[in-house]
Structures are given as structure tokens and as C-alpha cells.
PDB file of C-alpha atoms in Angstrom:
ATOM      1  CA  UNK A  24      -0.018   0.005   0.013  1.00 69.00           C
ATOM      2  CA  UNK A  25       1.419   3.350  -0.978  1.00 81.00           C
ATOM      3  CA  UNK A  26       1.916   6.114   1.567  1.00 94.00           C
ATOM      4  CA  UNK A  27      -0.392   9.070   1.037  1.00 97.00           C
ATOM      5  CA  UNK A  28       1.274  12.394   1.575  1.00 98.00           C
ATOM      6  CA  UNK A  29       0.668  16.144   1.411  1.00 98.00           C
ATOM      7  CA  UNK A  30       3.415  18.535   0.275  1.00 98.00           C
ATOM      8  CA  UNK A  31       4.600  21.139   2.770  1.00 98.00           C
ATOM      9  CA  UNK A  32       5.968  24.654   2.389  1.00 97.00           C
ATOM     10  CA  UNK A  33       9.373  23.280   3.459  1.00 98.00           C
ATOM     11  CA  UNK A  34       9.646  21.181   0.292  1.00 98.00           C
ATOM     12  CA  UNK A  35       9.020  17.976   2.219  1.00 98.00           C
ATOM     13  CA  UNK A  36       6.095  15.486   2.239  1.00 98.00           C
ATOM     14  CA  UNK A  37       3.800  14.995   5.249  1.00 98.00           C
ATOM     15  CA  UNK A  38       2.480  11.352   5.513  1.00 98.00           C
ATOM     16  CA  UNK A  39      -1.250  11.172   6.177  1.00 98.00           C
ATOM     17  CA  UNK A  40      -2.738   8.589   8.523  1.00 98.00           C
ATOM     18  CA  UNK A  41      -6.400   9.497   8.189  1.00 97.00           C
ATOM     19  CA  UNK A  42      -8.757  12.507   7.616  1.00 98.00           C
ATOM     20  CA  UNK A  43     -11.188  13.528  10.383  1.00 98.00           C
ATOM     21  CA  UNK A  44     -13.778  16.261   9.882  1.00 98.00           C
ATOM     22  CA  UNK A  45     -15.913  18.305  12.261  1.00 95.00           C
ATOM     23  CA  UNK A  46     -19.422  19.191  11.015  1.00 89.00           C
ATOM     24  CA  UNK A  47     -21.275  22.468  11.305  1.00 87.00           C
ATOM     25  CA  UNK A  48     -18.557  24.314  13.146  1.00 92.00           C
ATOM     26  CA  UNK A  49     -19.713  27.820  12.009  1.00 89.00           C
ATOM     27  CA  UNK A  50     -23.033  29.056  13.301  1.00 74.00           C
ATOM     28  CA  UNK A  51     -24.285  30.459   9.948  1.00 74.00           C
ATOM     29  CA  UNK A  52     -23.378  27.272   8.095  1.00 62.00           C
ATOM     30  CA  UNK A  53     -25.143  25.162  10.765  1.00 61.00           C
ATOM     31  CA  UNK A  54     -28.242  27.263  10.207  1.00 71.00           C
ATOM     32  CA  UNK A  55     -28.084  27.035   6.390  1.00 70.00           C
ATOM     33  CA  UNK A  56     -27.907  23.241   6.777  1.00 63.00           C
ATOM     34  CA  UNK A  57     -30.882  23.176   9.098  1.00 68.00           C
ATOM     35  CA  UNK A  58     -29.062  22.799  12.365  1.00 70.00           C
ATOM     36  CA  UNK A  59     -29.054  24.771  15.628  1.00 70.00           C
ATOM     37  CA  UNK A  60     -25.532  25.738  16.694  1.00 70.00           C
ATOM     38  CA  UNK A  61     -26.728  26.683  20.185  1.00 71.00           C
ATOM     39  CA  UNK A  62     -27.769  23.102  20.937  1.00 59.00           C
ATOM     40  CA  UNK A  63     -25.368  20.866  19.049  1.00 74.00           C
ATOM     41  CA  UNK A  64     -22.174  19.466  20.520  1.00 83.00           C
ATOM     42  CA  UNK A  65     -19.391  18.787  17.970  1.00 89.00           C
ATOM     43  CA  UNK A  66     -19.844  15.743  15.735  1.00 91.00           C
ATOM     44  CA  UNK A  67     -17.415  14.146  13.370  1.00 96.00           C
ATOM     45  CA  UNK A  68     -17.128  12.209  10.140  1.00 96.00           C
ATOM     46  CA  UNK A  69     -14.137  10.953   8.131  1.00 97.00           C
ATOM     47  CA  UNK A  70     -12.677  10.686   4.658  1.00 98.00           C
ATOM     48  CA  UNK A  71     -10.088   8.136   3.518  1.00 97.00           C
ATOM     49  CA  UNK A  72      -6.483   9.316   3.301  1.00 98.00           C
ATOM     50  CA  UNK A  73      -6.382   8.761  -0.423  1.00 97.00           C
ATOM     51  CA  UNK A  74      -9.213  11.275  -0.927  1.00 98.00           C
ATOM     52  CA  UNK A  75      -6.592  14.062  -0.872  1.00 98.00           C
ATOM     53  CA  UNK A  76      -5.881  16.001  -4.023  1.00 98.00           C
ATOM     54  CA  UNK A  77      -2.695  18.071  -4.042  1.00 98.00           C
ATOM     55  CA  UNK A  78      -0.634  20.345  -6.252  1.00 97.00           C
ATOM     56  CA  UNK A  79      -3.608  22.239  -7.643  1.00 98.00           C
ATOM     57  CA  UNK A  80      -4.623  19.204  -9.735  1.00 98.00           C
ATOM     58  CA  UNK A  81      -7.989  19.072 -11.431  1.00 98.00           C
ATOM     59  CA  UNK A  82     -10.772  17.303  -9.549  1.00 98.00           C
ATOM     60  CA  UNK A  83     -12.854  14.943 -11.673  1.00 97.00           C
ATOM     61  CA  UNK A  84     -16.628  15.511 -11.286  1.00 97.00           C
ATOM     62  CA  UNK A  85     -17.708  12.451  -9.281  1.00 97.00           C
ATOM     63  CA  UNK A  86     -20.295   9.969 -10.441  1.00 96.00           C
ATOM     64  CA  UNK A  87     -23.726   9.421  -8.881  1.00 96.00           C
ATOM     65  CA  UNK A  88     -24.463  13.075  -8.137  1.00 97.00           C
ATOM     66  CA  UNK A  89     -25.901  16.216  -9.634  1.00 97.00           C
ATOM     67  CA  UNK A  90     -25.206  18.384  -6.628  1.00 98.00           C
ATOM     68  CA  UNK A  91     -21.402  18.573  -6.027  1.00 98.00           C
ATOM     69  CA  UNK A  92     -20.826  21.361  -3.441  1.00 98.00           C
ATOM     70  CA  UNK A  93     -17.780  23.134  -2.055  1.00 98.00           C
ATOM     71  CA  UNK A  94     -16.846  23.729   1.606  1.00 97.00           C
ATOM     72  CA  UNK A  95     -13.667  25.763   2.287  1.00 98.00           C
ATOM     73  CA  UNK A  96     -11.924  24.822   5.570  1.00 98.00           C
ATOM     74  CA  UNK A  97      -8.833  25.198   7.698  1.00 98.00           C
ATOM     75  CA  UNK A  98      -6.961  21.893   7.951  1.00 98.00           C
ATOM     76  CA  UNK A  99      -4.940  20.938  11.022  1.00 98.00           C
ATOM     77  CA  UNK A 100      -2.113  18.366  10.724  1.00 98.00           C
ATOM     78  CA  UNK A 101      -1.019  16.530  13.873  1.00 98.00           C
ATOM     79  CA  UNK A 102       2.625  15.739  14.711  1.00 98.00           C
ATOM     80  CA  UNK A 103       1.558  13.654  17.680  1.00 98.00           C
ATOM     81  CA  UNK A 104      -1.566  12.563  19.443  1.00 97.00           C
ATOM     82  CA  UNK A 105      -3.021  10.647  22.298  1.00 98.00           C
ATOM     83  CA  UNK A 106      -6.280  10.168  24.176  1.00 98.00           C
ATOM     84  CA  UNK A 107      -8.046  12.608  26.481  1.00 98.00           C
ATOM     85  CA  UNK A 108      -5.851  15.528  25.416  1.00 98.00           C
ATOM     86  CA  UNK A 109      -6.377  18.605  27.598  1.00 98.00           C
ATOM     87  CA  UNK A 110      -7.349  21.730  25.675  1.00 96.00           C
ATOM     88  CA  UNK A 111      -4.366  23.571  27.199  1.00 97.00           C
ATOM     89  CA  UNK A 112      -1.960  21.092  25.573  1.00 98.00           C
ATOM     90  CA  UNK A 113      -3.879  20.464  22.346  1.00 98.00           C
ATOM     91  CA  UNK A 114      -1.963  22.889  20.100  1.00 98.00           C
ATOM     92  CA  UNK A 115       1.321  21.286  21.207  1.00 98.00           C
ATOM     93  CA  UNK A 116       0.330  18.321  19.041  1.00 98.00           C
ATOM     94  CA  UNK A 117      -0.094  20.325  15.848  1.00 98.00           C
ATOM     95  CA  UNK A 118       2.502  20.090  13.099  1.00 98.00           C
ATOM     96  CA  UNK A 119       0.960  22.722  10.904  1.00 98.00           C
ATOM     97  CA  UNK A 120      -1.994  24.069   8.934  1.00 98.00           C
ATOM     98  CA  UNK A 121      -3.323  24.171   5.407  1.00 98.00           C
ATOM     99  CA  UNK A 122      -6.307  25.293   3.380  1.00 98.00           C
ATOM    100  CA  UNK A 123      -8.604  22.500   2.230  1.00 98.00           C
ATOM    101  CA  UNK A 124     -11.916  21.777   0.475  1.00 98.00           C
ATOM    102  CA  UNK A 125     -14.397  19.306   1.877  1.00 98.00           C
ATOM    103  CA  UNK A 126     -16.175  18.449  -1.422  1.00 98.00           C
ATOM    104  CA  UNK A 127     -19.631  16.982  -0.822  1.00 98.00           C
ATOM    105  CA  UNK A 128     -22.151  15.113  -2.891  1.00 98.00           C
ATOM    106  CA  UNK A 129     -24.986  17.065  -1.290  1.00 97.00           C
ATOM    107  CA  UNK A 130     -27.825  15.072  -2.864  1.00 98.00           C
ATOM    108  CA  UNK A 131     -26.364  11.822  -1.536  1.00 98.00           C
ATOM    109  CA  UNK A 132     -25.905  13.448   1.880  1.00 96.00           C
ATOM    110  CA  UNK A 133     -29.507  14.671   1.962  1.00 96.00           C
ATOM    111  CA  UNK A 134     -30.769  11.201   0.995  1.00 97.00           C
ATOM    112  CA  UNK A 135     -28.645   9.594   3.714  1.00 96.00           C
ATOM    113  CA  UNK A 136     -29.976  12.078   6.286  1.00 93.00           C
ATOM    114  CA  UNK A 137     -33.576  11.330   5.389  1.00 95.00           C
ATOM    115  CA  UNK A 138     -32.917   7.608   5.652  1.00 97.00           C
ATOM    116  CA  UNK A 139     -30.836   7.816   8.830  1.00 96.00           C
ATOM    117  CA  UNK A 140     -27.885   6.311   7.004  1.00 96.00           C
ATOM    118  CA  UNK A 141     -24.121   7.093   7.126  1.00 95.00           C
ATOM    119  CA  UNK A 142     -22.675   9.914   5.062  1.00 93.00           C
ATOM    120  CA  UNK A 143     -19.619   7.982   3.809  1.00 96.00           C
ATOM    121  CA  UNK A 144     -20.456   8.051   0.085  1.00 97.00           C
ATOM    122  CA  UNK A 145     -21.460  11.721   0.297  1.00 98.00           C
ATOM    123  CA  UNK A 146     -18.197  12.837   1.872  1.00 98.00           C
ATOM    124  CA  UNK A 147     -15.482  10.211   1.334  1.00 98.00           C
ATOM    125  CA  UNK A 148     -15.444   9.737  -2.408  1.00 98.00           C
ATOM    126  CA  UNK A 149     -12.337   9.882  -4.661  1.00 97.00           C
ATOM    127  CA  UNK A 150     -10.536  13.245  -4.773  1.00 98.00           C
ATOM    128  CA  UNK A 151     -13.004  14.777  -2.268  1.00 98.00           C
ATOM    129  CA  UNK A 152     -10.320  16.540  -0.218  1.00 98.00           C
ATOM    130  CA  UNK A 153      -8.284  19.032  -2.252  1.00 98.00           C
ATOM    131  CA  UNK A 154      -5.610  20.626  -0.059  1.00 98.00           C
ATOM    132  CA  UNK A 155      -2.918  23.248  -0.366  1.00 98.00           C
ATOM    133  CA  UNK A 156       0.567  23.297   1.071  1.00 98.00           C
ATOM    134  CA  UNK A 157       0.961  22.414   4.750  1.00 98.00           C
ATOM    135  CA  UNK A 158       2.623  25.305   6.656  1.00 98.00           C
ATOM    136  CA  UNK A 159       4.427  24.625   9.963  1.00 98.00           C
ATOM    137  CA  UNK A 160       2.591  25.869  13.031  1.00 98.00           C
ATOM    138  CA  UNK A 161       5.460  28.144  13.976  1.00 97.00           C
ATOM    139  CA  UNK A 162       4.863  30.081  10.698  1.00 97.00           C
ATOM    140  CA  UNK A 163       1.167  30.743  11.431  1.00 97.00           C
ATOM    141  CA  UNK A 164       0.788  33.689  13.776  1.00 95.00           C
ATOM    142  CA  UNK A 165      -2.769  32.928  14.939  1.00 94.00           C
ATOM    143  CA  UNK A 166      -4.557  29.846  13.631  1.00 95.00           C
ATOM    144  CA  UNK A 167      -7.729  30.827  15.488  1.00 94.00           C
ATOM    145  CA  UNK A 168      -8.355  34.042  13.517  1.00 96.00           C
ATOM    146  CA  UNK A 169      -8.045  35.173   9.936  1.00 97.00           C
ATOM    147  CA  UNK A 170     -10.245  35.750   6.889  1.00 98.00           C
ATOM    148  CA  UNK A 171     -11.323  32.620   5.050  1.00 97.00           C
ATOM    149  CA  UNK A 172     -12.705  32.921   1.496  1.00 98.00           C
ATOM    150  CA  UNK A 173     -13.586  30.849  -1.542  1.00 98.00           C
ATOM    151  CA  UNK A 174     -13.974  32.155  -5.081  1.00 98.00           C
ATOM    152  CA  UNK A 175     -15.590  30.074  -7.796  1.00 98.00           C
ATOM    153  CA  UNK A 176     -14.885  31.291 -11.303  1.00 97.00           C
ATOM    154  CA  UNK A 177     -13.625  34.567  -9.863  1.00 98.00           C
ATOM    155  CA  UNK A 178     -16.835  35.228  -7.903  1.00 98.00           C
ATOM    156  CA  UNK A 179     -16.884  35.216  -4.105  1.00 98.00           C
ATOM    157  CA  UNK A 180     -18.862  32.310  -2.773  1.00 97.00           C
ATOM    158  CA  UNK A 181     -17.833  31.866   0.873  1.00 97.00           C
ATOM    159  CA  UNK A 182     -16.275  34.246   3.356  1.00 96.00           C
ATOM    160  CA  UNK A 183     -15.902  34.345   7.098  1.00 95.00           C
ATOM    161  CA  UNK A 184     -13.279  34.379   9.824  1.00 96.00           C
ATOM    162  CA  UNK A 185     -11.666  31.512  11.742  1.00 96.00           C
ATOM    163  CA  UNK A 186     -12.644  33.340  14.899  1.00 94.00           C
ATOM    164  CA  UNK A 187     -16.258  32.449  14.057  1.00 93.00           C
ATOM    165  CA  UNK A 188     -15.676  28.758  14.645  1.00 93.00           C
ATOM    166  CA  UNK A 189     -18.035  27.390  17.295  1.00 91.00           C
ATOM    167  CA  UNK A 190     -15.359  24.976  18.527  1.00 93.00           C
ATOM    168  CA  UNK A 191     -11.773  26.233  18.452  1.00 95.00           C
ATOM    169  CA  UNK A 192      -8.920  24.140  17.122  1.00 97.00           C
ATOM    170  CA  UNK A 193      -7.921  23.131  20.674  1.00 97.00           C
ATOM    171  CA  UNK A 194     -11.483  22.253  21.634  1.00 95.00           C
ATOM    172  CA  UNK A 195     -11.922  20.174  18.490  1.00 96.00           C
ATOM    173  CA  UNK A 196      -8.727  18.211  19.155  1.00 97.00           C
ATOM    174  CA  UNK A 197      -9.798  17.619  22.717  1.00 97.00           C
ATOM    175  CA  UNK A 198     -13.295  16.436  21.735  1.00 96.00           C
ATOM    176  CA  UNK A 199     -11.879  14.072  19.131  1.00 97.00           C
ATOM    177  CA  UNK A 200      -9.317  12.681  21.538  1.00 98.00           C
ATOM    178  CA  UNK A 201     -12.135  11.711  23.952  1.00 97.00           C
ATOM    179  CA  UNK A 202     -13.648   9.519  21.223  1.00 97.00           C
ATOM    180  CA  UNK A 203     -10.532   8.029  19.591  1.00 98.00           C
ATOM    181  CA  UNK A 204      -6.772   8.022  20.136  1.00 98.00           C
ATOM    182  CA  UNK A 205      -5.284  10.635  17.801  1.00 98.00           C
ATOM    183  CA  UNK A 206      -1.912  10.096  16.224  1.00 98.00           C
ATOM    184  CA  UNK A 207       0.844  11.590  14.033  1.00 98.00           C
ATOM    185  CA  UNK A 208      -0.371  12.026  10.522  1.00 98.00           C
ATOM    186  CA  UNK A 209      -4.033  12.718  11.353  1.00 98.00           C
ATOM    187  CA  UNK A 210      -5.614  15.615   9.422  1.00 98.00           C
ATOM    188  CA  UNK A 211      -8.514  17.493  10.881  1.00 98.00           C
ATOM    189  CA  UNK A 212     -10.845  19.520   8.680  1.00 98.00           C
ATOM    190  CA  UNK A 213     -12.351  22.118  11.000  1.00 97.00           C
ATOM    191  CA  UNK A 214     -15.621  23.121   9.345  1.00 95.00           C
ATOM    192  CA  UNK A 215     -16.793  25.689   6.839  1.00 94.00           C
ATOM    193  CA  UNK A 216     -18.417  29.108   6.922  1.00 94.00           C
ATOM    194  CA  UNK A 217     -21.781  29.821   5.297  1.00 90.00           C
ATOM    195  CA  UNK A 218     -22.200  30.058   1.505  1.00 94.00           C
ATOM    196  CA  UNK A 219     -21.747  26.470   0.314  1.00 95.00           C
ATOM    197  CA  UNK A 220     -23.039  25.818  -3.152  1.00 96.00           C
ATOM    198  CA  UNK A 221     -22.976  23.757  -6.312  1.00 97.00           C
ATOM    199  CA  UNK A 222     -20.051  23.578  -8.790  1.00 98.00           C
ATOM    200  CA  UNK A 223     -20.021  22.281 -12.318  1.00 97.00           C
ATOM    201  CA  UNK A 224     -17.302  20.930 -14.655  1.00 97.00           C
ATOM    202  CA  UNK A 225     -15.066  23.759 -15.776  1.00 97.00           C
ATOM    203  CA  UNK A 226     -15.409  25.752 -12.522  1.00 98.00           C
ATOM    204  CA  UNK A 227     -12.186  27.005 -10.947  1.00 98.00           C
ATOM    205  CA  UNK A 228     -12.178  27.012  -7.154  1.00 98.00           C
ATOM    206  CA  UNK A 229      -9.713  29.243  -5.374  1.00 98.00           C
ATOM    207  CA  UNK A 230      -9.630  29.317  -1.577  1.00 98.00           C
ATOM    208  CA  UNK A 231      -7.547  31.336   0.784  1.00 98.00           C
ATOM    209  CA  UNK A 232      -7.058  31.723   4.557  1.00 98.00           C
ATOM    210  CA  UNK A 233      -5.284  34.763   5.841  1.00 98.00           C
ATOM    211  CA  UNK A 234      -1.893  33.874   7.275  1.00 97.00           C
ATOM    212  CA  UNK A 235      -2.095  30.219   6.233  1.00 98.00           C
ATOM    213  CA  UNK A 236      -2.191  29.821   2.462  1.00 98.00           C
ATOM    214  CA  UNK A 237      -4.320  28.852  -0.501  1.00 98.00           C
ATOM    215  CA  UNK A 238      -5.937  25.915  -2.257  1.00 98.00           C
ATOM    216  CA  UNK A 239      -6.869  25.655  -5.928  1.00 98.00           C
ATOM    217  CA  UNK A 240      -8.584  23.098  -8.163  1.00 98.00           C
ATOM    218  CA  UNK A 241     -10.643  23.033 -11.318  1.00 98.00           C
ATOM    219  CA  UNK A 242     -13.631  20.754 -11.639  1.00 98.00           C
ATOM    220  CA  UNK A 243     -13.019  18.491 -14.641  1.00 97.00           C
ATOM    221  CA  UNK A 244     -15.303  16.219 -16.561  1.00 89.00           C
ATOM    222  CA  UNK A 245     -15.138  12.619 -15.328  1.00 72.00           C
ATOM    223  CA  UNK A 246     -14.375  10.939 -18.655  1.00 56.00           C
TER     224      UNK A 246
END
């Protein structure tokens, strides 16, 4: 089995163990998806490690959907892990940060929700996690604040600030570590601001987080 990696700003490769994602971590996005951020504790889902798409490569439009949607997110890469990590020590486990896209087959997700079924095929399909360069934590002045935006075809689709996250990076790491033992190589997608929407083949997606970096991919026809 090949090792899945993400390139870093140091010119090295960061091996990925798995991808963990927190849902509805911005209040306005929770509301646009029909949730109540005042009542919901954090919840999580996952993507396979080989869902990553790097280097600005094109993303093939996936099969079995007519509602592929974008979600721009801050990604946290862990250098170490453990269980029951205290919030005060959580950031000590972080290797670095990147900008990522949690691409979603929204129609499959909606169907799964209605039937009370898992979201795996809505979230964890091939190439569903485009990601930019990983930047070492020491080079990111404040990972808990900064403008986050996504443009599609040059038009602004999503915008917000990392400070709007319901659960901070440290709180997210702590909550996850109470459910599973985290480890080196885990990536955590930390949720998306409001404004998610559909993309079509030919669309160019360009995301940016202030002080962290960028992510870029074009939606291609799945030939």
C-alpha cells in the first residue's frame, strides 16, 4: 500500500494517517444546513487518506451526483496525538496548517440524512479533499483568527473568519481525543463558513485563509 502524503511549504512531504472532519462548526453554516448551533455538541465524520488531491490538480466531477458542493476549511495536521488531550496542551500536538476543500455530494448526503444512513459516500469519495501546502505551526501567527474565502470562477462564494468557529482548534482536538486516540499524521478539517453551493465541470475553485495559504482546483469532466 502506498503512503499518502501532502506537500509542505518546506519542500518535504507529510504522510497522512487519516482524515477527520468536524461538522457544522460555524453558526451560519449550521443554520443554512438546518441545524441549531446553540444546541449541538461537535460531531465528526471521516474521509479516507487517499481522498486528498494536491498540487492544484484538477478534480474529476464524481459519479452518482448532480449536486457537487464546495466547503472551504482550515486543515490541522497533527505531529503527535493521544487520548483525552487537555485543551491547554492540544496545540502542542499540531505540526501545521493548510487550506482544504471538503467536497460533498449534497444530494447523496440529503438522502442519507432522510434515511438515517451514514454519510460515507457523500463525503468520502475519490478526490473529495483538495488541499494546499501544509505550513508549519510556527509560521502561522494565529490559527484561530483570519479571513477565510472561496472564489468560484472569480466570484466570491464563501467568506468568514476563523474566529467564528463554534469549537476552536484546541477544543476540536480535545473532543476528538475523547472519542478516539489521535496520532501523528491525522488531518482534521475544522468546518466551513456559510455560503456552500454547487459547482459544475469547468469551474475554478480558489480558496484562501489569511496567514495560512491557498488551495486551488478546477472541476473536470469525469471521462
